[in-house]
Amino acid sequence: MSGKIKIYVYNETQMNQGTLIEIKKGQNLLEGLRQAGIAQATYCGGVGLCGKCKICLLDGKLEISMEDRKFFSSAELKKGYRLACKAVPVDECKVLLLQEQEQEFSIISHYEKKSEKNEFEYDNEYVIGIDIGTTTLVFQLVGKNTKKVLHTHTAMNHQRDFGADVISRIKASNEGKKEQLCKIIRSDLRKGIQELLSNKEFKKENVKSIAVGANTTMVHLLMNYSCESLGEYPFTPVNISTIRTDCRALLGMEDIKAEIIILPGISTFIGGDIISGLYKYNFYKMDETSVFIDLGTNGEIVVGNKNRILCTSTAAGPAFEGGYISCGVGSIQGAICNVDITKEGLDIRTIGNKPAVGICGTGVVEIVSELVRAGLVDETGLLESTYFKEGYPLGSDRQRRKLNFTQKDIRELQLAKAAVRAGIEILLKRFGVTYEQIDKIYLAGGFGYKIDIKKAILIGLLPAEFCGRIQAVGNSSLAGAVEYLFDEEAGLKIDKMIDVAEEISLSKDDDFNEYYMQYMMFETCCRKVKENTDFL
């Protein structure tokens, strides 16, 4: 008896032609898809918690797991809906993948308002800035002499197949996937650089240097370091100093001689991507005190100036990226990103103005804000009884499946926003400054760039006192990496910031739980709404 099972895999755009893969008997479908090179992102790392690796059985038999019963209705189970991570085929079958395609993702690559001029200048020498995000990768080719952006390329970080957050990646690495994760990210970088230089006018030998901004876990996976010490107290990194290598040694690219500089971090939780942003926005020389916030699966928060920097990282969870939300998706075409509840009904907008496929992080913030404003969610986060069981309807997707925003989804958002807000309050208190003493608030990252600031303030994610001083700066990690390559003193400036930086551990802070519980609530905004007061 053969130890392999044939699986025919289809997706919605190629229903006429399936891809044949073979998986080992006893292996779940998700593992088989990964080994066959078919990307399937999982927020939870494939343990049945997020419900994102959805498939539909077209032919054959797949047993129904407890996790399947949690995420699918009886009618959906009869139609063949299953989770790939819990589907263990015993015989040949055909399956349809229901997950979004990575090329549809909307990835933020810009970090400042660009000129409207249609300028494109060639340069005979180039530098490259790279942002390695947990979910996405951004590459930028810049003229060494003109400092003009010549080409930008975005891509997915295919390590996402092993989980949406750094904890999942650390776990996967420590369970024997270290070499595989390293191979994936190095392959992604090679492909990204090759794509960046795909124009025949760009000569590979003329790339002089490359700078990389990345969080500490991504650096460890890139450098093939052990992640064992990252995943257990006291969370000690192998190396967070500046790393200098080259394309040949790190990526095996013989035709590019450029040096690669990987920017240093402050700690396991405050990595080179944050340092890159702080450098870009002059924390090394500013007299005034400012706040820097990067929101994602982890929320990194910094308060400081040239003399003192306090920083922390709070586990916000993947709600800001659509994770653990019942109809949540990433920032893909068709993701609900803007929501208004009006007297006429629900007004939604999607990325690319495509038919709705789910709701992304900005949409999650907006729907909760609108439900609170409409009086359909009370100060504790309880959804009005009419919608409590099934959730608030957002419409249907292409398969006519209902897109409902549920009570559980509201709780996910509450956990995320409370963690971030508590982190902000702790740092301000420990630094000894009031809201009024903060000069500027820099909101970094794709989520921060697209979010409706007033709606974020309404739900208590950000202090109302910050209104008018918040600047969405986009991809600050990429911005700092590019600027590093044009500043001979960049290394000294970054070292200065690291020298005056102190990390605050929220888990050890006596006030964290009190702030956390306080900002779980919507009490203030609900009161203002009832009073018909202009909250902002």
Coordinates of C-alpha atoms in Angstrom, one line a residue:
M1 CA 0.0 0.0 0.0
S2 CA 1.4 3.3 -1.0
G3 CA 2.2 5.8 1.7
K4 CA 1.1 8.7 -0.4
I5 CA -2.4 10.1 -1.1
K6 CA -3.3 12.1 -4.2
I7 CA -5.0 15.4 -3.7
Y8 CA -6.3 17.6 -6.5
V9 CA -6.2 21.3 -5.4
Y10 CA -8.3 24.0 -7.0
N11 CA -8.7 27.7 -6.4
E12 CA -11.5 30.1 -7.4
T13 CA -9.7 31.5 -10.3
Q14 CA -8.7 28.2 -11.8
M15 CA -11.6 25.9 -11.4
N16 CA -11.0 24.1 -14.7
Q17 CA -7.5 22.9 -13.8
G18 CA -6.4 21.5 -10.5
T19 CA -2.9 21.0 -9.2
L20 CA -2.0 17.5 -8.2
I21 CA -0.1 17.1 -5.0
E22 CA 0.7 14.0 -2.9
I23 CA 0.8 14.0 0.9
K24 CA 1.8 11.4 3.4
K25 CA -0.9 9.2 5.0
G26 CA -1.8 10.7 8.4
Q27 CA -0.6 14.2 7.4
N28 CA -3.0 17.1 7.5
L29 CA -3.8 19.0 4.3
L30 CA -2.2 22.2 5.4
E31 CA 1.2 20.5 5.9
G32 CA 0.9 18.9 2.5
L33 CA 0.1 22.2 0.8
R34 CA 3.1 23.8 2.4
Q35 CA 5.4 21.1 1.3
A36 CA 4.1 21.4 -2.2
G37 CA 4.8 25.1 -2.2
I38 CA 1.2 26.2 -2.1
A39 CA 1.0 29.1 0.2
Q40 CA -1.7 29.0 2.9
A41 CA -1.3 31.7 5.6
T42 CA -2.5 30.9 9.1
Y43 CA -2.7 33.4 11.9
C44 CA -2.5 30.7 14.6
G45 CA 0.3 28.7 13.0
G46 CA -2.0 25.8 12.0
V47 CA -3.4 24.7 15.3
G48 CA -7.0 25.3 14.6
L49 CA -7.6 28.5 16.5
C50 CA -8.0 31.2 13.8
G51 CA -10.2 29.4 11.2
K52 CA -8.4 31.0 8.2
C53 CA -7.2 28.0 6.3
K54 CA -10.6 27.2 4.9
I55 CA -11.2 24.7 2.2
C56 CA -14.2 23.1 0.5
L57 CA -14.2 19.4 -0.2
L58 CA -15.3 18.9 -3.9
D59 CA -14.9 15.1 -4.0
G60 CA -13.8 12.4 -1.6
K61 CA -14.1 12.3 2.2
L62 CA -12.8 14.3 5.1
E63 CA -13.8 13.7 8.6
I64 CA -15.3 16.7 10.6
S65 CA -13.2 17.9 13.4
M66 CA -14.2 19.7 16.6
E67 CA -12.5 22.8 15.2
D68 CA -14.6 22.5 12.0
R69 CA -17.8 22.5 14.1
K70 CA -16.6 25.7 15.8
F71 CA -16.0 27.6 12.6
F72 CA -18.7 26.3 10.2
S73 CA -22.5 25.9 10.4
S74 CA -24.2 22.5 9.9
A75 CA -25.1 23.6 6.4
E76 CA -21.5 24.6 5.6
L77 CA -20.2 21.3 6.9
K78 CA -22.6 19.4 4.7
K79 CA -21.4 21.4 1.7
G80 CA -17.8 20.2 2.6
Y81 CA -16.3 23.2 4.3
R82 CA -13.3 22.2 6.5
L83 CA -10.1 23.6 8.0
A84 CA -7.0 22.5 6.1
C85 CA -5.0 22.3 9.3
K86 CA -7.4 19.7 10.7
A87 CA -8.2 17.8 7.5
V88 CA -6.5 14.5 7.3
P89 CA -7.3 12.7 4.0
V90 CA -7.5 8.9 4.0
D91 CA -8.1 8.5 0.3
E92 CA -7.8 10.6 -2.9
C93 CA -9.9 13.8 -2.9
K94 CA -10.4 17.1 -4.6
V95 CA -10.4 20.4 -2.6
L96 CA -11.1 24.0 -3.3
L97 CA -8.9 26.6 -1.5
L98 CA -11.0 29.5 -0.1
Q99 CA -8.1 31.7 1.2
E100 CA -7.2 35.0 -0.4
Q101 CA -4.5 35.1 -3.0
E102 CA -1.3 36.9 -1.9
Q103 CA -1.0 39.0 -5.1
E104 CA -4.2 40.8 -4.1
F105 CA -2.7 42.2 -0.9
S106 CA -2.5 46.0 -0.5
I107 CA 0.9 46.7 1.0
I108 CA 2.1 50.1 2.2
S109 CA 5.4 51.0 0.7
H110 CA 5.4 54.8 0.9
Y111 CA 6.5 56.7 3.9
E112 CA 5.8 60.3 3.0
K113 CA 3.7 62.3 0.6
K114 CA 5.3 62.1 -2.8
S115 CA 5.7 64.8 -5.4
E116 CA 3.0 64.8 -8.1
K117 CA 5.8 65.3 -10.7
N118 CA 6.2 62.3 -13.1
E119 CA 10.0 62.2 -12.7
F120 CA 12.0 59.1 -13.4
E121 CA 15.8 59.5 -13.5
Y122 CA 18.3 56.8 -14.1
D123 CA 21.5 56.8 -12.0
N124 CA 24.7 54.8 -12.6
E125 CA 24.9 53.7 -9.0
Y126 CA 22.2 52.5 -6.6
V127 CA 21.3 51.6 -3.1
I128 CA 18.5 49.4 -1.8
G129 CA 16.3 49.8 1.3
I130 CA 14.4 46.7 2.5
D131 CA 11.7 46.4 5.2
I132 CA 11.2 42.8 6.4
G133 CA 7.8 42.8 8.0
T134 CA 6.2 39.8 9.7
T135 CA 3.6 39.7 6.9
T136 CA 5.0 41.7 4.1
L137 CA 8.3 42.8 2.4
V138 CA 9.0 46.1 0.7
F139 CA 12.1 46.8 -1.5
Q140 CA 13.1 50.2 -2.8
L141 CA 15.8 51.0 -5.4
V142 CA 17.2 54.5 -5.0
G143 CA 19.8 56.4 -7.1
K144 CA 23.0 56.8 -5.1
N145 CA 23.7 60.3 -6.5
T146 CA 20.2 61.6 -7.3
K147 CA 18.5 60.1 -4.2
K148 CA 15.5 59.5 -6.5
V149 CA 13.3 56.4 -5.9
L150 CA 13.7 54.4 -9.1
H151 CA 11.7 51.3 -8.4
T152 CA 9.6 49.9 -5.5
H153 CA 8.6 46.3 -5.2
T154 CA 6.3 44.7 -2.6
A155 CA 5.8 41.1 -1.8
M156 CA 4.5 38.7 0.9
N157 CA 6.7 37.2 3.5
H158 CA 6.1 33.5 2.9
Q159 CA 7.0 32.6 6.4
R160 CA 3.4 33.6 7.1
D161 CA 2.5 30.1 6.2
F162 CA 3.8 29.2 9.7
G163 CA 1.7 31.8 11.5
A164 CA 0.8 35.5 11.5
D165 CA 2.9 36.6 14.5
V166 CA 6.4 36.3 15.7
I167 CA 5.4 33.9 18.5
S168 CA 4.2 31.4 15.9
R169 CA 7.4 31.8 13.9
I170 CA 9.5 31.3 17.0
K171 CA 7.5 28.2 17.9
A172 CA 7.9 26.8 14.4
S173 CA 11.7 27.5 14.5
N174 CA 12.1 25.8 17.8
E175 CA 10.1 22.8 16.6
G176 CA 12.5 22.0 13.8
K177 CA 11.6 24.5 11.1
K178 CA 14.5 26.8 11.6
E179 CA 16.3 25.9 8.4
Q180 CA 13.1 26.0 6.4
L181 CA 12.1 29.4 7.7
C182 CA 15.6 30.8 6.9
K183 CA 15.5 29.3 3.4
I184 CA 12.0 30.9 2.8
I185 CA 13.0 34.5 3.8
R186 CA 16.3 34.3 1.9
S187 CA 14.5 33.1 -1.2
D188 CA 12.0 35.9 -0.8
L189 CA 14.8 38.5 -0.5
R190 CA 16.5 37.1 -3.6
K191 CA 13.3 37.2 -5.6
G192 CA 12.5 40.7 -4.4
I193 CA 16.0 42.1 -5.3
Q194 CA 15.8 40.5 -8.7
E195 CA 12.4 42.0 -9.3
L196 CA 13.7 45.4 -8.2
L197 CA 16.4 45.2 -10.8
S198 CA 14.3 43.6 -13.5
N199 CA 14.6 46.7 -15.7
K200 CA 17.4 46.1 -18.1
E201 CA 18.7 49.6 -17.5
F202 CA 19.5 48.7 -13.9
K203 CA 23.0 47.0 -13.7
K204 CA 23.3 44.6 -10.8
E205 CA 27.0 45.3 -10.4
N206 CA 26.1 49.0 -9.7
V207 CA 24.2 48.2 -6.5
K208 CA 26.6 49.6 -3.8
S209 CA 24.8 48.9 -0.5
I210 CA 21.6 47.5 1.0
A211 CA 20.1 48.4 4.4
V212 CA 17.5 46.3 6.1
G213 CA 15.0 47.2 8.8
A214 CA 13.4 44.2 10.5
N215 CA 12.1 43.1 13.9
T216 CA 14.4 41.0 16.1
T217 CA 12.6 37.7 15.3
M218 CA 12.8 38.3 11.5
V219 CA 16.5 39.0 11.8
H220 CA 17.1 35.8 13.8
L221 CA 15.2 33.8 11.1
L222 CA 17.1 35.5 8.3
M223 CA 20.5 34.9 9.9
N224 CA 19.6 31.3 10.9
Y225 CA 20.1 32.1 14.6
S226 CA 18.4 29.9 17.2
C227 CA 15.1 31.3 18.4
E228 CA 15.1 29.2 21.6
S229 CA 16.1 32.1 23.8
L230 CA 13.6 34.4 22.2
G231 CA 10.7 32.3 23.3
E232 CA 11.4 32.0 27.0
Y233 CA 12.2 34.3 29.8
P234 CA 14.3 36.4 30.0
F235 CA 13.9 36.6 26.1
T236 CA 17.5 37.1 25.3
P237 CA 18.4 37.7 21.6
V238 CA 21.4 36.0 20.0
N239 CA 22.4 39.3 18.4
I240 CA 20.8 42.7 18.1
S241 CA 23.8 44.7 17.1
T242 CA 24.4 46.1 13.6
I243 CA 25.1 43.2 11.2
R244 CA 27.3 43.7 8.2
T245 CA 27.4 41.0 5.5
D246 CA 27.0 40.9 1.7
C247 CA 24.7 39.5 -1.0
R248 CA 27.0 36.6 -1.8
A249 CA 27.4 35.4 1.8
L250 CA 23.8 35.9 2.9
L251 CA 21.8 35.3 -0.2
G252 CA 24.1 33.5 -2.5
M253 CA 23.8 36.2 -5.2
E254 CA 27.2 36.1 -7.0
D255 CA 26.3 38.9 -9.4
I256 CA 25.7 41.5 -6.7
K257 CA 28.7 42.6 -4.7
A258 CA 26.8 45.0 -2.4
E259 CA 27.3 45.2 1.3
I260 CA 24.2 44.4 3.4
I261 CA 23.7 46.3 6.7
I262 CA 21.0 45.0 9.0
L263 CA 20.0 47.7 11.4
P264 CA 20.4 47.0 15.2
G265 CA 17.6 46.8 17.7
I266 CA 17.1 47.7 21.4
S267 CA 15.8 44.3 22.6
T268 CA 14.0 41.2 21.6
F269 CA 10.7 43.1 21.4
I270 CA 12.0 46.5 20.1
G271 CA 13.9 45.7 16.9
G272 CA 15.6 47.3 14.0
D273 CA 12.4 48.3 12.3
I274 CA 11.5 50.5 15.2
I275 CA 15.0 51.9 15.5
S276 CA 14.8 52.7 11.8
G277 CA 11.7 54.8 12.4
L278 CA 13.1 56.6 15.4
Y279 CA 16.2 57.5 13.3
K280 CA 14.0 58.7 10.4
Y281 CA 12.0 61.0 12.7
N282 CA 15.0 62.4 14.5
F283 CA 14.6 61.1 18.0
Y284 CA 18.4 61.2 18.4
K285 CA 18.4 65.0 18.2
M286 CA 14.9 66.3 19.2
D287 CA 14.5 68.4 22.3
E288 CA 10.8 68.0 22.6
T289 CA 9.2 64.7 23.7
S290 CA 7.3 62.8 21.1
V291 CA 5.5 59.4 20.8
F292 CA 6.1 56.8 18.1
I293 CA 3.6 54.0 17.7
D294 CA 3.7 51.0 15.3
L295 CA 0.5 49.0 15.3
G296 CA 0.3 45.4 14.1
T297 CA 0.1 42.0 15.7
N298 CA 2.5 43.5 18.3
G299 CA 2.2 47.2 19.2
E300 CA 5.5 48.9 19.7
I301 CA 5.3 52.2 21.6
V302 CA 8.1 54.7 22.2
V303 CA 8.1 57.9 24.2
G304 CA 11.2 60.0 24.2
N305 CA 13.7 62.7 23.0
K306 CA 17.4 63.0 22.5
N307 CA 18.1 62.5 26.2
R308 CA 15.8 59.7 27.2
I309 CA 13.8 57.0 25.4
L310 CA 11.3 54.7 27.0
C311 CA 9.9 51.9 24.9
T312 CA 7.7 48.8 25.2
S313 CA 5.9 46.2 23.1
T314 CA 2.4 45.0 23.8
A315 CA 0.8 41.9 22.4
A316 CA -2.1 43.4 20.6
G317 CA -3.1 40.2 18.9
P318 CA -3.8 40.0 15.2
A319 CA -7.2 41.8 15.3
F320 CA -5.6 44.9 13.6
E321 CA -4.7 42.7 10.7
G322 CA -8.1 40.9 10.5
G323 CA -6.8 37.9 12.5
Y324 CA -9.1 36.0 14.9
I325 CA -12.1 38.0 13.4
S326 CA -14.9 35.7 12.2
C327 CA -15.0 37.2 8.7
G328 CA -11.5 38.8 9.0
V329 CA -9.1 39.0 6.1
G330 CA -5.8 40.8 5.4
S331 CA -5.6 44.0 3.4
I332 CA -6.6 42.3 0.2
Q333 CA -8.8 43.4 -2.7
G334 CA -12.4 43.3 -1.5
A335 CA -11.6 43.7 2.2
I336 CA -14.0 46.0 4.0
C337 CA -11.9 48.9 5.1
N338 CA -14.3 51.8 5.8
V339 CA -17.7 51.6 7.5
D340 CA -20.4 54.1 8.2
I341 CA -23.8 53.5 9.8
T342 CA -26.2 56.1 8.6
K343 CA -29.9 56.8 8.8
E344 CA -30.2 55.1 5.4
G345 CA -28.4 52.0 6.5
L346 CA -24.9 50.6 6.3
D347 CA -22.4 52.2 4.0
I348 CA -19.2 50.1 3.4
R349 CA -16.2 50.6 1.2
T350 CA -13.7 47.9 0.2
I351 CA -10.1 47.9 -1.0
G352 CA -10.1 48.3 -4.7
N353 CA -13.9 48.8 -4.7
K354 CA -14.2 45.1 -5.2
P355 CA -17.1 42.8 -4.0
A356 CA -16.7 42.2 -0.2
V357 CA -14.7 39.2 0.8
G358 CA -14.3 40.0 4.5
I359 CA -13.2 42.8 6.8
C360 CA -9.6 44.0 7.4
G361 CA -8.1 45.7 10.4
T362 CA -9.1 49.3 9.6
G363 CA -12.6 48.0 9.0
V364 CA -12.7 46.3 12.3
V365 CA -11.9 49.6 14.1
E366 CA -14.5 51.4 12.0
I367 CA -17.3 49.0 12.5
V368 CA -16.8 48.9 16.3
S369 CA -16.6 52.7 16.3
E370 CA -19.8 53.0 14.3
L371 CA -21.6 50.4 16.5
V372 CA -20.7 52.4 19.6
R373 CA -21.7 55.7 18.0
A374 CA -25.0 54.2 16.9
G375 CA -25.7 52.9 20.4
L376 CA -25.6 49.2 19.3
V377 CA -22.6 48.5 21.6
D378 CA -22.7 49.6 25.2
E379 CA -19.8 50.7 27.4
T380 CA -18.8 47.1 28.3
G381 CA -18.6 46.1 24.7
L382 CA -21.9 44.2 24.7
L383 CA -23.6 44.0 21.4
E384 CA -27.3 44.9 21.2
S385 CA -29.6 41.9 21.7
T386 CA -31.0 42.0 18.2
Y387 CA -27.5 41.1 16.9
F388 CA -26.0 39.2 19.8
K389 CA -26.5 35.7 18.5
E390 CA -25.7 36.1 14.8
G391 CA -23.7 39.3 14.8
Y392 CA -24.2 42.6 13.0
P393 CA -24.6 41.9 9.2
L394 CA -22.1 43.4 6.8
G395 CA -23.4 41.7 3.7
S396 CA -22.3 38.6 1.9
D397 CA -19.2 37.4 0.0
R398 CA -18.9 35.9 -3.5
Q399 CA -20.0 32.5 -2.2
R400 CA -23.1 34.2 -0.7
R401 CA -21.8 33.4 2.8
K402 CA -22.9 35.9 5.3
L403 CA -20.3 38.4 6.6
N404 CA -21.4 39.1 10.2
F405 CA -19.4 41.0 12.8
T406 CA -19.9 39.1 16.1
Q407 CA -19.8 39.6 19.8
K408 CA -16.6 37.6 19.9
D409 CA -15.1 40.0 17.2
I410 CA -15.8 43.0 19.4
R411 CA -14.1 41.3 22.3
E412 CA -11.0 40.7 20.1
L413 CA -10.9 44.4 19.3
Q414 CA -11.3 45.3 22.9
L415 CA -8.3 43.1 23.9
A416 CA -6.1 44.7 21.2
K417 CA -7.0 48.3 21.8
A418 CA -6.8 47.9 25.6
A419 CA -3.3 46.5 25.4
V420 CA -2.1 49.3 23.2
R421 CA -3.8 52.1 25.1
A422 CA -2.5 50.7 28.5
G423 CA 1.0 50.6 27.0
I424 CA 0.7 54.3 26.0
E425 CA -0.5 55.3 29.4
I426 CA 2.3 53.4 31.2
L427 CA 5.1 55.0 29.1
L428 CA 3.7 58.5 29.6
K429 CA 3.4 57.9 33.3
R430 CA 6.9 56.4 33.6
F431 CA 8.4 59.2 31.5
G432 CA 6.6 61.8 33.6
V433 CA 4.8 63.7 30.9
T434 CA 1.2 64.7 30.3
Y435 CA -0.7 64.5 27.0
E436 CA -0.2 68.2 26.6
Q437 CA 3.6 67.9 26.9
I438 CA 3.8 65.6 23.9
D439 CA 5.0 67.5 20.8
K440 CA 4.1 65.0 18.0
I441 CA 2.7 61.5 17.7
Y442 CA 4.0 59.4 14.8
L443 CA 1.7 56.5 13.8
A444 CA 3.7 54.1 11.7
G445 CA 2.9 51.1 9.6
G446 CA 0.2 50.2 7.0
F447 CA -2.6 49.9 9.6
G448 CA -1.6 53.3 11.1
Y449 CA -1.4 54.9 7.7
K450 CA -4.9 53.9 6.7
I451 CA -6.8 54.1 9.9
D452 CA -9.4 56.8 10.6
I453 CA -7.8 58.7 13.5
K454 CA -11.1 60.0 14.8
K455 CA -12.7 56.6 14.9
A456 CA -9.6 55.2 16.6
I457 CA -9.9 57.9 19.2
L458 CA -13.6 57.3 19.6
I459 CA -13.1 53.7 20.7
G460 CA -10.3 54.7 23.0
L461 CA -7.4 53.2 21.1
L462 CA -5.6 56.6 21.1
P463 CA -6.1 59.4 23.6
A464 CA -8.5 62.2 22.5
E465 CA -5.9 64.7 23.7
F466 CA -3.6 63.5 20.8
C467 CA -6.1 64.7 18.2
G468 CA -4.5 67.2 15.8
R469 CA -0.9 66.1 16.6
I470 CA -1.0 62.6 15.1
Q471 CA 1.0 62.1 11.9
A472 CA 0.6 58.9 9.9
V473 CA 4.0 58.2 8.5
G474 CA 3.6 54.9 6.6
N475 CA 6.5 52.6 6.2
S476 CA 9.0 54.2 8.6
S477 CA 11.1 51.1 8.7
L478 CA 11.8 51.4 5.0
A479 CA 12.2 55.2 5.2
G480 CA 14.9 54.9 7.9
A481 CA 16.7 52.1 6.1
V482 CA 16.9 54.2 2.9
E483 CA 18.0 57.3 4.7
Y484 CA 20.7 55.3 6.6
L485 CA 22.5 54.7 3.3
F486 CA 22.9 58.4 2.6
D487 CA 24.1 59.4 6.1
E488 CA 27.7 58.7 7.1
E489 CA 26.9 59.4 10.7
A490 CA 23.7 57.2 10.8
G491 CA 25.4 54.5 12.8
L492 CA 26.5 57.0 15.5
K493 CA 23.1 58.5 15.7
I494 CA 21.4 55.2 16.1
D495 CA 23.9 54.1 18.7
K496 CA 23.1 57.3 20.7
M497 CA 19.4 56.4 20.7
I498 CA 20.2 52.8 21.9
D499 CA 22.4 54.2 24.7
V500 CA 19.6 56.3 26.1
A501 CA 16.8 53.8 25.6
E502 CA 15.2 51.8 28.3
E503 CA 12.6 49.0 27.8
I504 CA 9.6 48.9 30.1
S505 CA 8.2 45.4 30.7
L506 CA 4.4 45.8 30.9
S507 CA 4.0 42.4 32.5
K508 CA 6.1 43.6 35.5
D509 CA 4.4 47.0 35.8
D510 CA 2.1 47.3 38.7
D511 CA -0.3 49.7 36.9
F512 CA -0.7 47.7 33.7
N513 CA -3.7 45.5 34.7
E514 CA -5.6 48.6 36.0
Y515 CA -5.0 50.5 32.8
Y516 CA -5.8 47.4 30.7
M517 CA -9.2 46.9 32.3
Q518 CA -10.0 50.6 32.2
Y519 CA -9.4 50.9 28.5
M520 CA -11.2 47.6 27.7
M521 CA -14.3 49.7 28.2
F522 CA -16.1 52.2 25.9
E523 CA -17.4 54.1 28.8
T524 CA -16.2 57.5 28.0
C525 CA -17.1 57.5 24.3
C526 CA -20.6 56.0 25.1
R527 CA -21.2 58.8 27.5
K528 CA -20.2 61.4 25.0
V529 CA -22.4 59.9 22.4
K530 CA -25.4 59.8 24.7
E531 CA -24.8 63.4 25.6
N532 CA -24.6 64.2 21.9
T533 CA -21.2 65.9 22.6
D534 CA -18.6 66.4 19.9
F535 CA -16.1 63.9 21.3
L536 CA -13.2 65.4 19.4

